[in-house]
């Protein structure tokens, strides 16, 4: 009996650690919570998931005491005409993603995404086209886009590619496969009303 009790005492810290780890892991209810946890939360995160910055191909370091930092995605993830970055913030889980697509030297599509942790929604906040420092939104954006042989369907495909392939897809591939596009946990994705009409 004494021998079994000593074994139990020896295993107790390991069991408690495993239960604690499992509790944290199960508390992450969607991929964005995993992403934020992978950068914001202590030593245990490395047991569950890879640091987020590594999954997007960056060799930069983020010191949480800086508050926030913008880090670009690797060109191995996005094409030469594209730029995608994430603004990490240690004060909030509501991170911000900025996307640019160069149509030509003077024209660029801008599309931004944000995670709202209170509503559990990952949504497209802005969608506009800038030509020679003039910005176009809504119907004007579509009219200008037509001069580049692109339309609302192209815009929708591009927006979905950014959210579902570049941002979330990269996480599912390089970070954690616990969630997927078919299983986003308690999170929803919402796109700009212009491409949903």
JSON list of C-alpha atoms in Angstrom, two decimals:
[
{"chain": "A", "resi": 1, "resn": "UNK", "atom": "CA", "xyz": [0.00, 0.00, 0.00]},
{"chain": "A", "resi": 2, "resn": "UNK", "atom": "CA", "xyz": [2.78, 2.39, 0.93]},
{"chain": "A", "resi": 3, "resn": "UNK", "atom": "CA", "xyz": [4.57, 1.61, -2.34]},
{"chain": "A", "resi": 4, "resn": "UNK", "atom": "CA", "xyz": [1.45, 2.42, -4.41]},
{"chain": "A", "resi": 5, "resn": "UNK", "atom": "CA", "xyz": [0.87, 5.60, -2.45]},
{"chain": "A", "resi": 6, "resn": "UNK", "atom": "CA", "xyz": [4.43, 6.79, -3.22]},
{"chain": "A", "resi": 7, "resn": "UNK", "atom": "CA", "xyz": [3.88, 6.12, -6.94]},
{"chain": "A", "resi": 8, "resn": "UNK", "atom": "CA", "xyz": [0.62, 8.04, -6.81]},
{"chain": "A", "resi": 9, "resn": "UNK", "atom": "CA", "xyz": [2.33, 10.99, -5.10]},
{"chain": "A", "resi": 10, "resn": "UNK", "atom": "CA", "xyz": [5.06, 10.95, -7.72]},
{"chain": "A", "resi": 11, "resn": "UNK", "atom": "CA", "xyz": [2.51, 10.91, -10.58]},
{"chain": "A", "resi": 12, "resn": "UNK", "atom": "CA", "xyz": [0.19, 13.55, -9.07]},
{"chain": "A", "resi": 13, "resn": "UNK", "atom": "CA", "xyz": [2.09, 16.64, -10.37]},
{"chain": "A", "resi": 14, "resn": "UNK", "atom": "CA", "xyz": [2.25, 15.11, -13.85]},
{"chain": "A", "resi": 15, "resn": "UNK", "atom": "CA", "xyz": [-1.47, 14.31, -13.82]},
{"chain": "A", "resi": 16, "resn": "UNK", "atom": "CA", "xyz": [-2.35, 17.79, -12.57]},
{"chain": "A", "resi": 17, "resn": "UNK", "atom": "CA", "xyz": [-0.19, 19.36, -15.26]},
{"chain": "A", "resi": 18, "resn": "UNK", "atom": "CA", "xyz": [-1.86, 17.23, -17.95]},
{"chain": "A", "resi": 19, "resn": "UNK", "atom": "CA", "xyz": [-5.35, 18.14, -16.70]},
{"chain": "A", "resi": 20, "resn": "UNK", "atom": "CA", "xyz": [-4.40, 21.83, -16.60]},
{"chain": "A", "resi": 21, "resn": "UNK", "atom": "CA", "xyz": [-3.01, 21.64, -20.15]},
{"chain": "A", "resi": 22, "resn": "UNK", "atom": "CA", "xyz": [-6.11, 19.79, -21.39]},
{"chain": "A", "resi": 23, "resn": "UNK", "atom": "CA", "xyz": [-8.36, 22.38, -19.72]},
{"chain": "A", "resi": 24, "resn": "UNK", "atom": "CA", "xyz": [-6.61, 25.25, -21.51]},
{"chain": "A", "resi": 25, "resn": "UNK", "atom": "CA", "xyz": [-6.65, 23.41, -24.83]},
{"chain": "A", "resi": 26, "resn": "UNK", "atom": "CA", "xyz": [-10.37, 22.66, -24.58]},
{"chain": "A", "resi": 27, "resn": "UNK", "atom": "CA", "xyz": [-11.13, 26.27, -23.59]},
{"chain": "A", "resi": 28, "resn": "UNK", "atom": "CA", "xyz": [-10.00, 27.54, -27.02]},
{"chain": "A", "resi": 29, "resn": "UNK", "atom": "CA", "xyz": [-13.32, 27.49, -28.86]},
{"chain": "A", "resi": 30, "resn": "UNK", "atom": "CA", "xyz": [-12.27, 28.58, -32.36]},
{"chain": "A", "resi": 31, "resn": "UNK", "atom": "CA", "xyz": [-9.18, 29.01, -34.57]},
{"chain": "A", "resi": 32, "resn": "UNK", "atom": "CA", "xyz": [-8.75, 32.73, -33.80]},
{"chain": "A", "resi": 33, "resn": "UNK", "atom": "CA", "xyz": [-8.63, 31.95, -30.07]},
{"chain": "A", "resi": 34, "resn": "UNK", "atom": "CA", "xyz": [-5.90, 29.39, -30.85]},
{"chain": "A", "resi": 35, "resn": "UNK", "atom": "CA", "xyz": [-4.00, 31.94, -32.95]},
{"chain": "A", "resi": 36, "resn": "UNK", "atom": "CA", "xyz": [-4.07, 34.59, -30.23]},
{"chain": "A", "resi": 37, "resn": "UNK", "atom": "CA", "xyz": [-3.17, 32.04, -27.55]},
{"chain": "A", "resi": 38, "resn": "UNK", "atom": "CA", "xyz": [-0.19, 30.84, -29.59]},
{"chain": "A", "resi": 39, "resn": "UNK", "atom": "CA", "xyz": [1.44, 34.27, -29.26]},
{"chain": "A", "resi": 40, "resn": "UNK", "atom": "CA", "xyz": [-0.03, 35.79, -26.10]},
{"chain": "A", "resi": 41, "resn": "UNK", "atom": "CA", "xyz": [0.02, 33.04, -23.51]},
{"chain": "A", "resi": 42, "resn": "UNK", "atom": "CA", "xyz": [2.97, 31.64, -21.61]},
{"chain": "A", "resi": 43, "resn": "UNK", "atom": "CA", "xyz": [5.10, 28.56, -21.89]},
{"chain": "A", "resi": 44, "resn": "UNK", "atom": "CA", "xyz": [2.29, 26.01, -22.18]},
{"chain": "A", "resi": 45, "resn": "UNK", "atom": "CA", "xyz": [1.28, 27.33, -25.58]},
{"chain": "A", "resi": 46, "resn": "UNK", "atom": "CA", "xyz": [4.27, 25.61, -27.21]},
{"chain": "A", "resi": 47, "resn": "UNK", "atom": "CA", "xyz": [2.98, 22.22, -26.04]},
{"chain": "A", "resi": 48, "resn": "UNK", "atom": "CA", "xyz": [-0.29, 22.76, -27.90]},
{"chain": "A", "resi": 49, "resn": "UNK", "atom": "CA", "xyz": [0.45, 24.89, -30.93]},
{"chain": "A", "resi": 50, "resn": "UNK", "atom": "CA", "xyz": [3.30, 26.46, -32.84]},
{"chain": "A", "resi": 51, "resn": "UNK", "atom": "CA", "xyz": [3.88, 30.21, -32.27]},
{"chain": "A", "resi": 52, "resn": "UNK", "atom": "CA", "xyz": [1.73, 32.09, -34.77]},
{"chain": "A", "resi": 53, "resn": "UNK", "atom": "CA", "xyz": [4.55, 34.23, -36.15]},
{"chain": "A", "resi": 54, "resn": "UNK", "atom": "CA", "xyz": [6.39, 31.07, -37.21]},
{"chain": "A", "resi": 55, "resn": "UNK", "atom": "CA", "xyz": [3.32, 29.70, -39.01]},
{"chain": "A", "resi": 56, "resn": "UNK", "atom": "CA", "xyz": [3.15, 32.75, -41.30]},
{"chain": "A", "resi": 57, "resn": "UNK", "atom": "CA", "xyz": [6.80, 32.39, -42.25]},
{"chain": "A", "resi": 58, "resn": "UNK", "atom": "CA", "xyz": [8.24, 35.27, -40.26]},
{"chain": "A", "resi": 59, "resn": "UNK", "atom": "CA", "xyz": [11.56, 35.08, -38.43]},
{"chain": "A", "resi": 60, "resn": "UNK", "atom": "CA", "xyz": [10.76, 38.26, -36.50]},
{"chain": "A", "resi": 61, "resn": "UNK", "atom": "CA", "xyz": [10.29, 38.31, -32.75]},
{"chain": "A", "resi": 62, "resn": "UNK", "atom": "CA", "xyz": [7.42, 39.96, -30.91]},
{"chain": "A", "resi": 63, "resn": "UNK", "atom": "CA", "xyz": [7.96, 41.20, -27.40]},
{"chain": "A", "resi": 64, "resn": "UNK", "atom": "CA", "xyz": [4.54, 41.52, -25.77]},
{"chain": "A", "resi": 65, "resn": "UNK", "atom": "CA", "xyz": [5.74, 44.51, -23.75]},
{"chain": "A", "resi": 66, "resn": "UNK", "atom": "CA", "xyz": [5.71, 46.45, -27.05]},
{"chain": "A", "resi": 67, "resn": "UNK", "atom": "CA", "xyz": [1.92, 46.31, -26.91]},
{"chain": "A", "resi": 68, "resn": "UNK", "atom": "CA", "xyz": [1.35, 45.74, -30.61]},
{"chain": "A", "resi": 69, "resn": "UNK", "atom": "CA", "xyz": [3.37, 44.96, -33.69]},
{"chain": "A", "resi": 70, "resn": "UNK", "atom": "CA", "xyz": [2.60, 44.52, -37.39]},
{"chain": "A", "resi": 71, "resn": "UNK", "atom": "CA", "xyz": [4.20, 41.50, -39.04]},
{"chain": "A", "resi": 72, "resn": "UNK", "atom": "CA", "xyz": [4.04, 40.63, -42.74]},
{"chain": "A", "resi": 73, "resn": "UNK", "atom": "CA", "xyz": [3.18, 37.20, -44.11]},
{"chain": "A", "resi": 74, "resn": "UNK", "atom": "CA", "xyz": [5.94, 35.42, -46.03]},
{"chain": "A", "resi": 75, "resn": "UNK", "atom": "CA", "xyz": [6.02, 35.66, -49.82]},
{"chain": "A", "resi": 76, "resn": "UNK", "atom": "CA", "xyz": [5.84, 31.85, -49.74]},
{"chain": "A", "resi": 77, "resn": "UNK", "atom": "CA", "xyz": [2.21, 32.29, -48.67]},
{"chain": "A", "resi": 78, "resn": "UNK", "atom": "CA", "xyz": [1.06, 35.27, -50.77]},
{"chain": "A", "resi": 79, "resn": "UNK", "atom": "CA", "xyz": [1.98, 36.10, -54.37]},
{"chain": "A", "resi": 80, "resn": "UNK", "atom": "CA", "xyz": [4.29, 38.86, -55.62]},
{"chain": "A", "resi": 81, "resn": "UNK", "atom": "CA", "xyz": [1.32, 41.15, -56.34]},
{"chain": "A", "resi": 82, "resn": "UNK", "atom": "CA", "xyz": [0.00, 40.73, -52.81]},
{"chain": "A", "resi": 83, "resn": "UNK", "atom": "CA", "xyz": [0.87, 41.94, -49.33]},
{"chain": "A", "resi": 84, "resn": "UNK", "atom": "CA", "xyz": [-0.69, 40.60, -46.14]},
{"chain": "A", "resi": 85, "resn": "UNK", "atom": "CA", "xyz": [0.15, 41.51, -42.57]},
{"chain": "A", "resi": 86, "resn": "UNK", "atom": "CA", "xyz": [-1.26, 41.00, -39.11]},
{"chain": "A", "resi": 87, "resn": "UNK", "atom": "CA", "xyz": [-1.22, 43.48, -36.25]},
{"chain": "A", "resi": 88, "resn": "UNK", "atom": "CA", "xyz": [-0.66, 41.52, -33.05]},
{"chain": "A", "resi": 89, "resn": "UNK", "atom": "CA", "xyz": [-1.84, 43.13, -29.85]},
{"chain": "A", "resi": 90, "resn": "UNK", "atom": "CA", "xyz": [-1.10, 41.93, -26.34]},
{"chain": "A", "resi": 91, "resn": "UNK", "atom": "CA", "xyz": [-3.95, 44.02, -24.88]},
{"chain": "A", "resi": 92, "resn": "UNK", "atom": "CA", "xyz": [-6.76, 42.53, -26.95]},
{"chain": "A", "resi": 93, "resn": "UNK", "atom": "CA", "xyz": [-7.56, 39.29, -28.82]},
{"chain": "A", "resi": 94, "resn": "UNK", "atom": "CA", "xyz": [-9.15, 41.39, -31.59]},
{"chain": "A", "resi": 95, "resn": "UNK", "atom": "CA", "xyz": [-6.28, 41.25, -34.08]},
{"chain": "A", "resi": 96, "resn": "UNK", "atom": "CA", "xyz": [-6.28, 43.12, -37.38]},
{"chain": "A", "resi": 97, "resn": "UNK", "atom": "CA", "xyz": [-5.23, 41.88, -40.84]},
{"chain": "A", "resi": 98, "resn": "UNK", "atom": "CA", "xyz": [-4.31, 44.19, -43.74]},
{"chain": "A", "resi": 99, "resn": "UNK", "atom": "CA", "xyz": [-4.32, 42.95, -47.34]},
{"chain": "A", "resi": 100, "resn": "UNK", "atom": "CA", "xyz": [-3.23, 44.68, -50.55]},
{"chain": "A", "resi": 101, "resn": "UNK", "atom": "CA", "xyz": [-3.43, 43.50, -54.16]},
{"chain": "A", "resi": 102, "resn": "UNK", "atom": "CA", "xyz": [-1.61, 45.52, -56.82]},
{"chain": "A", "resi": 103, "resn": "UNK", "atom": "CA", "xyz": [-3.62, 45.71, -60.03]},
{"chain": "A", "resi": 104, "resn": "UNK", "atom": "CA", "xyz": [-0.88, 47.83, -61.58]},
{"chain": "A", "resi": 105, "resn": "UNK", "atom": "CA", "xyz": [1.65, 50.48, -60.50]},
{"chain": "A", "resi": 106, "resn": "UNK", "atom": "CA", "xyz": [-1.06, 53.04, -59.71]},
{"chain": "A", "resi": 107, "resn": "UNK", "atom": "CA", "xyz": [-4.01, 50.88, -58.59]},
{"chain": "A", "resi": 108, "resn": "UNK", "atom": "CA", "xyz": [-4.29, 48.79, -55.44]},
{"chain": "A", "resi": 109, "resn": "UNK", "atom": "CA", "xyz": [-7.16, 46.86, -53.83]},
{"chain": "A", "resi": 110, "resn": "UNK", "atom": "CA", "xyz": [-7.22, 47.11, -50.03]},
{"chain": "A", "resi": 111, "resn": "UNK", "atom": "CA", "xyz": [-9.13, 44.68, -47.86]},
{"chain": "A", "resi": 112, "resn": "UNK", "atom": "CA", "xyz": [-8.93, 44.46, -44.08]},
{"chain": "A", "resi": 113, "resn": "UNK", "atom": "CA", "xyz": [-10.14, 41.78, -41.69]},
{"chain": "A", "resi": 114, "resn": "UNK", "atom": "CA", "xyz": [-10.64, 41.83, -37.95]},
{"chain": "A", "resi": 115, "resn": "UNK", "atom": "CA", "xyz": [-11.59, 39.35, -35.26]},
{"chain": "A", "resi": 116, "resn": "UNK", "atom": "CA", "xyz": [-14.26, 40.50, -32.80]},
{"chain": "A", "resi": 117, "resn": "UNK", "atom": "CA", "xyz": [-13.84, 38.25, -29.76]},
{"chain": "A", "resi": 118, "resn": "UNK", "atom": "CA", "xyz": [-17.05, 39.43, -28.07]},
{"chain": "A", "resi": 119, "resn": "UNK", "atom": "CA", "xyz": [-19.21, 38.45, -31.07]},
{"chain": "A", "resi": 120, "resn": "UNK", "atom": "CA", "xyz": [-16.99, 35.53, -32.16]},
{"chain": "A", "resi": 121, "resn": "UNK", "atom": "CA", "xyz": [-16.88, 36.81, -35.72]},
{"chain": "A", "resi": 122, "resn": "UNK", "atom": "CA", "xyz": [-13.98, 37.18, -38.16]},
{"chain": "A", "resi": 123, "resn": "UNK", "atom": "CA", "xyz": [-15.13, 39.88, -40.56]},
{"chain": "A", "resi": 124, "resn": "UNK", "atom": "CA", "xyz": [-14.03, 42.02, -43.49]},
{"chain": "A", "resi": 125, "resn": "UNK", "atom": "CA", "xyz": [-13.93, 45.60, -42.24]},
{"chain": "A", "resi": 126, "resn": "UNK", "atom": "CA", "xyz": [-12.89, 47.53, -45.36]},
{"chain": "A", "resi": 127, "resn": "UNK", "atom": "CA", "xyz": [-12.85, 46.96, -49.09]},
{"chain": "A", "resi": 128, "resn": "UNK", "atom": "CA", "xyz": [-11.73, 49.71, -51.43]},
{"chain": "A", "resi": 129, "resn": "UNK", "atom": "CA", "xyz": [-9.65, 50.51, -54.51]},
{"chain": "A", "resi": 130, "resn": "UNK", "atom": "CA", "xyz": [-7.09, 53.30, -54.68]},
{"chain": "A", "resi": 131, "resn": "UNK", "atom": "CA", "xyz": [-6.01, 54.70, -58.06]},
{"chain": "A", "resi": 132, "resn": "UNK", "atom": "CA", "xyz": [-3.47, 57.53, -58.05]},
{"chain": "A", "resi": 133, "resn": "UNK", "atom": "CA", "xyz": [-4.30, 58.35, -54.41]},
{"chain": "A", "resi": 134, "resn": "UNK", "atom": "CA", "xyz": [-8.07, 58.50, -55.02]},
{"chain": "A", "resi": 135, "resn": "UNK", "atom": "CA", "xyz": [-10.13, 55.87, -53.18]},
{"chain": "A", "resi": 136, "resn": "UNK", "atom": "CA", "xyz": [-13.26, 54.15, -54.49]},
{"chain": "A", "resi": 137, "resn": "UNK", "atom": "CA", "xyz": [-15.76, 52.10, -52.52]},
{"chain": "A", "resi": 138, "resn": "UNK", "atom": "CA", "xyz": [-19.04, 50.28, -53.17]},
{"chain": "A", "resi": 139, "resn": "UNK", "atom": "CA", "xyz": [-20.48, 50.83, -56.69]},
{"chain": "A", "resi": 140, "resn": "UNK", "atom": "CA", "xyz": [-17.61, 53.15, -57.68]},
{"chain": "A", "resi": 141, "resn": "UNK", "atom": "CA", "xyz": [-15.14, 50.40, -56.78]},
{"chain": "A", "resi": 142, "resn": "UNK", "atom": "CA", "xyz": [-16.94, 47.95, -59.08]},
{"chain": "A", "resi": 143, "resn": "UNK", "atom": "CA", "xyz": [-17.06, 50.52, -61.91]},
{"chain": "A", "resi": 144, "resn": "UNK", "atom": "CA", "xyz": [-13.32, 51.19, -61.63]},
{"chain": "A", "resi": 145, "resn": "UNK", "atom": "CA", "xyz": [-12.53, 47.49, -61.25]},
{"chain": "A", "resi": 146, "resn": "UNK", "atom": "CA", "xyz": [-14.24, 46.78, -64.59]},
{"chain": "A", "resi": 147, "resn": "UNK", "atom": "CA", "xyz": [-11.54, 48.81, -66.35]},
{"chain": "A", "resi": 148, "resn": "UNK", "atom": "CA", "xyz": [-9.08, 46.15, -65.14]},
{"chain": "A", "resi": 149, "resn": "UNK", "atom": "CA", "xyz": [-11.32, 43.31, -66.44]},
{"chain": "A", "resi": 150, "resn": "UNK", "atom": "CA", "xyz": [-12.33, 42.32, -62.93]},
{"chain": "A", "resi": 151, "resn": "UNK", "atom": "CA", "xyz": [-15.75, 42.21, -61.28]},
{"chain": "A", "resi": 152, "resn": "UNK", "atom": "CA", "xyz": [-17.66, 41.43, -58.08]},
{"chain": "A", "resi": 153, "resn": "UNK", "atom": "CA", "xyz": [-17.11, 37.68, -58.57]},
{"chain": "A", "resi": 154, "resn": "UNK", "atom": "CA", "xyz": [-13.34, 38.19, -58.72]},
{"chain": "A", "resi": 155, "resn": "UNK", "atom": "CA", "xyz": [-13.51, 40.42, -55.65]},
{"chain": "A", "resi": 156, "resn": "UNK", "atom": "CA", "xyz": [-15.48, 37.78, -53.74]},
{"chain": "A", "resi": 157, "resn": "UNK", "atom": "CA", "xyz": [-13.04, 35.01, -54.71]},
{"chain": "A", "resi": 158, "resn": "UNK", "atom": "CA", "xyz": [-10.10, 37.18, -53.71]},
{"chain": "A", "resi": 159, "resn": "UNK", "atom": "CA", "xyz": [-11.66, 38.06, -50.35]},
{"chain": "A", "resi": 160, "resn": "UNK", "atom": "CA", "xyz": [-12.43, 34.42, -49.60]},
{"chain": "A", "resi": 161, "resn": "UNK", "atom": "CA", "xyz": [-8.89, 33.44, -50.59]},
{"chain": "A", "resi": 162, "resn": "UNK", "atom": "CA", "xyz": [-7.44, 35.95, -48.13]},
{"chain": "A", "resi": 163, "resn": "UNK", "atom": "CA", "xyz": [-9.65, 34.89, -45.20]},
{"chain": "A", "resi": 164, "resn": "UNK", "atom": "CA", "xyz": [-10.00, 31.16, -45.86]},
{"chain": "A", "resi": 165, "resn": "UNK", "atom": "CA", "xyz": [-6.72, 30.22, -47.54]},
{"chain": "A", "resi": 166, "resn": "UNK", "atom": "CA", "xyz": [-4.10, 32.75, -46.44]},
{"chain": "A", "resi": 167, "resn": "UNK", "atom": "CA", "xyz": [-5.19, 33.60, -42.89]},
{"chain": "A", "resi": 168, "resn": "UNK", "atom": "CA", "xyz": [-7.14, 30.59, -41.59]},
{"chain": "A", "resi": 169, "resn": "UNK", "atom": "CA", "xyz": [-5.82, 28.01, -44.07]},
{"chain": "A", "resi": 170, "resn": "UNK", "atom": "CA", "xyz": [-2.20, 28.79, -43.19]},
{"chain": "A", "resi": 171, "resn": "UNK", "atom": "CA", "xyz": [-3.04, 28.30, -39.52]},
{"chain": "A", "resi": 172, "resn": "UNK", "atom": "CA", "xyz": [-4.77, 24.96, -40.19]},
{"chain": "A", "resi": 173, "resn": "UNK", "atom": "CA", "xyz": [-1.79, 23.79, -42.22]},
{"chain": "A", "resi": 174, "resn": "UNK", "atom": "CA", "xyz": [1.13, 25.12, -40.14]},
{"chain": "A", "resi": 175, "resn": "UNK", "atom": "CA", "xyz": [-0.27, 25.77, -36.67]},
{"chain": "A", "resi": 176, "resn": "UNK", "atom": "CA", "xyz": [-3.16, 23.63, -35.47]},
{"chain": "A", "resi": 177, "resn": "UNK", "atom": "CA", "xyz": [-5.43, 21.21, -37.31]},
{"chain": "A", "resi": 178, "resn": "UNK", "atom": "CA", "xyz": [-7.97, 21.00, -34.50]},
{"chain": "A", "resi": 179, "resn": "UNK", "atom": "CA", "xyz": [-10.34, 23.27, -36.46]},
{"chain": "A", "resi": 180, "resn": "UNK", "atom": "CA", "xyz": [-10.99, 23.61, -40.20]},
{"chain": "A", "resi": 181, "resn": "UNK", "atom": "CA", "xyz": [-13.11, 25.66, -42.61]},
{"chain": "A", "resi": 182, "resn": "UNK", "atom": "CA", "xyz": [-15.86, 23.08, -42.07]},
{"chain": "A", "resi": 183, "resn": "UNK", "atom": "CA", "xyz": [-15.45, 23.30, -38.30]},
{"chain": "A", "resi": 184, "resn": "UNK", "atom": "CA", "xyz": [-14.77, 26.85, -37.11]},
{"chain": "A", "resi": 185, "resn": "UNK", "atom": "CA", "xyz": [-15.95, 26.14, -33.59]},
{"chain": "A", "resi": 186, "resn": "UNK", "atom": "CA", "xyz": [-18.11, 29.00, -32.30]},
{"chain": "A", "resi": 187, "resn": "UNK", "atom": "CA", "xyz": [-16.75, 31.51, -34.85]},
{"chain": "A", "resi": 188, "resn": "UNK", "atom": "CA", "xyz": [-18.37, 32.90, -38.02]},
{"chain": "A", "resi": 189, "resn": "UNK", "atom": "CA", "xyz": [-16.79, 34.55, -41.07]},
{"chain": "A", "resi": 190, "resn": "UNK", "atom": "CA", "xyz": [-18.52, 37.61, -42.53]},
{"chain": "A", "resi": 191, "resn": "UNK", "atom": "CA", "xyz": [-17.60, 39.38, -45.77]},
{"chain": "A", "resi": 192, "resn": "UNK", "atom": "CA", "xyz": [-18.15, 42.95, -46.89]},
{"chain": "A", "resi": 193, "resn": "UNK", "atom": "CA", "xyz": [-21.75, 43.61, -47.98]},
{"chain": "A", "resi": 194, "resn": "UNK", "atom": "CA", "xyz": [-20.53, 44.64, -51.44]},
{"chain": "A", "resi": 195, "resn": "UNK", "atom": "CA", "xyz": [-19.45, 41.10, -52.32]},
{"chain": "A", "resi": 196, "resn": "UNK", "atom": "CA", "xyz": [-22.39, 39.45, -50.58]},
{"chain": "A", "resi": 197, "resn": "UNK", "atom": "CA", "xyz": [-25.06, 41.27, -52.64]}
]
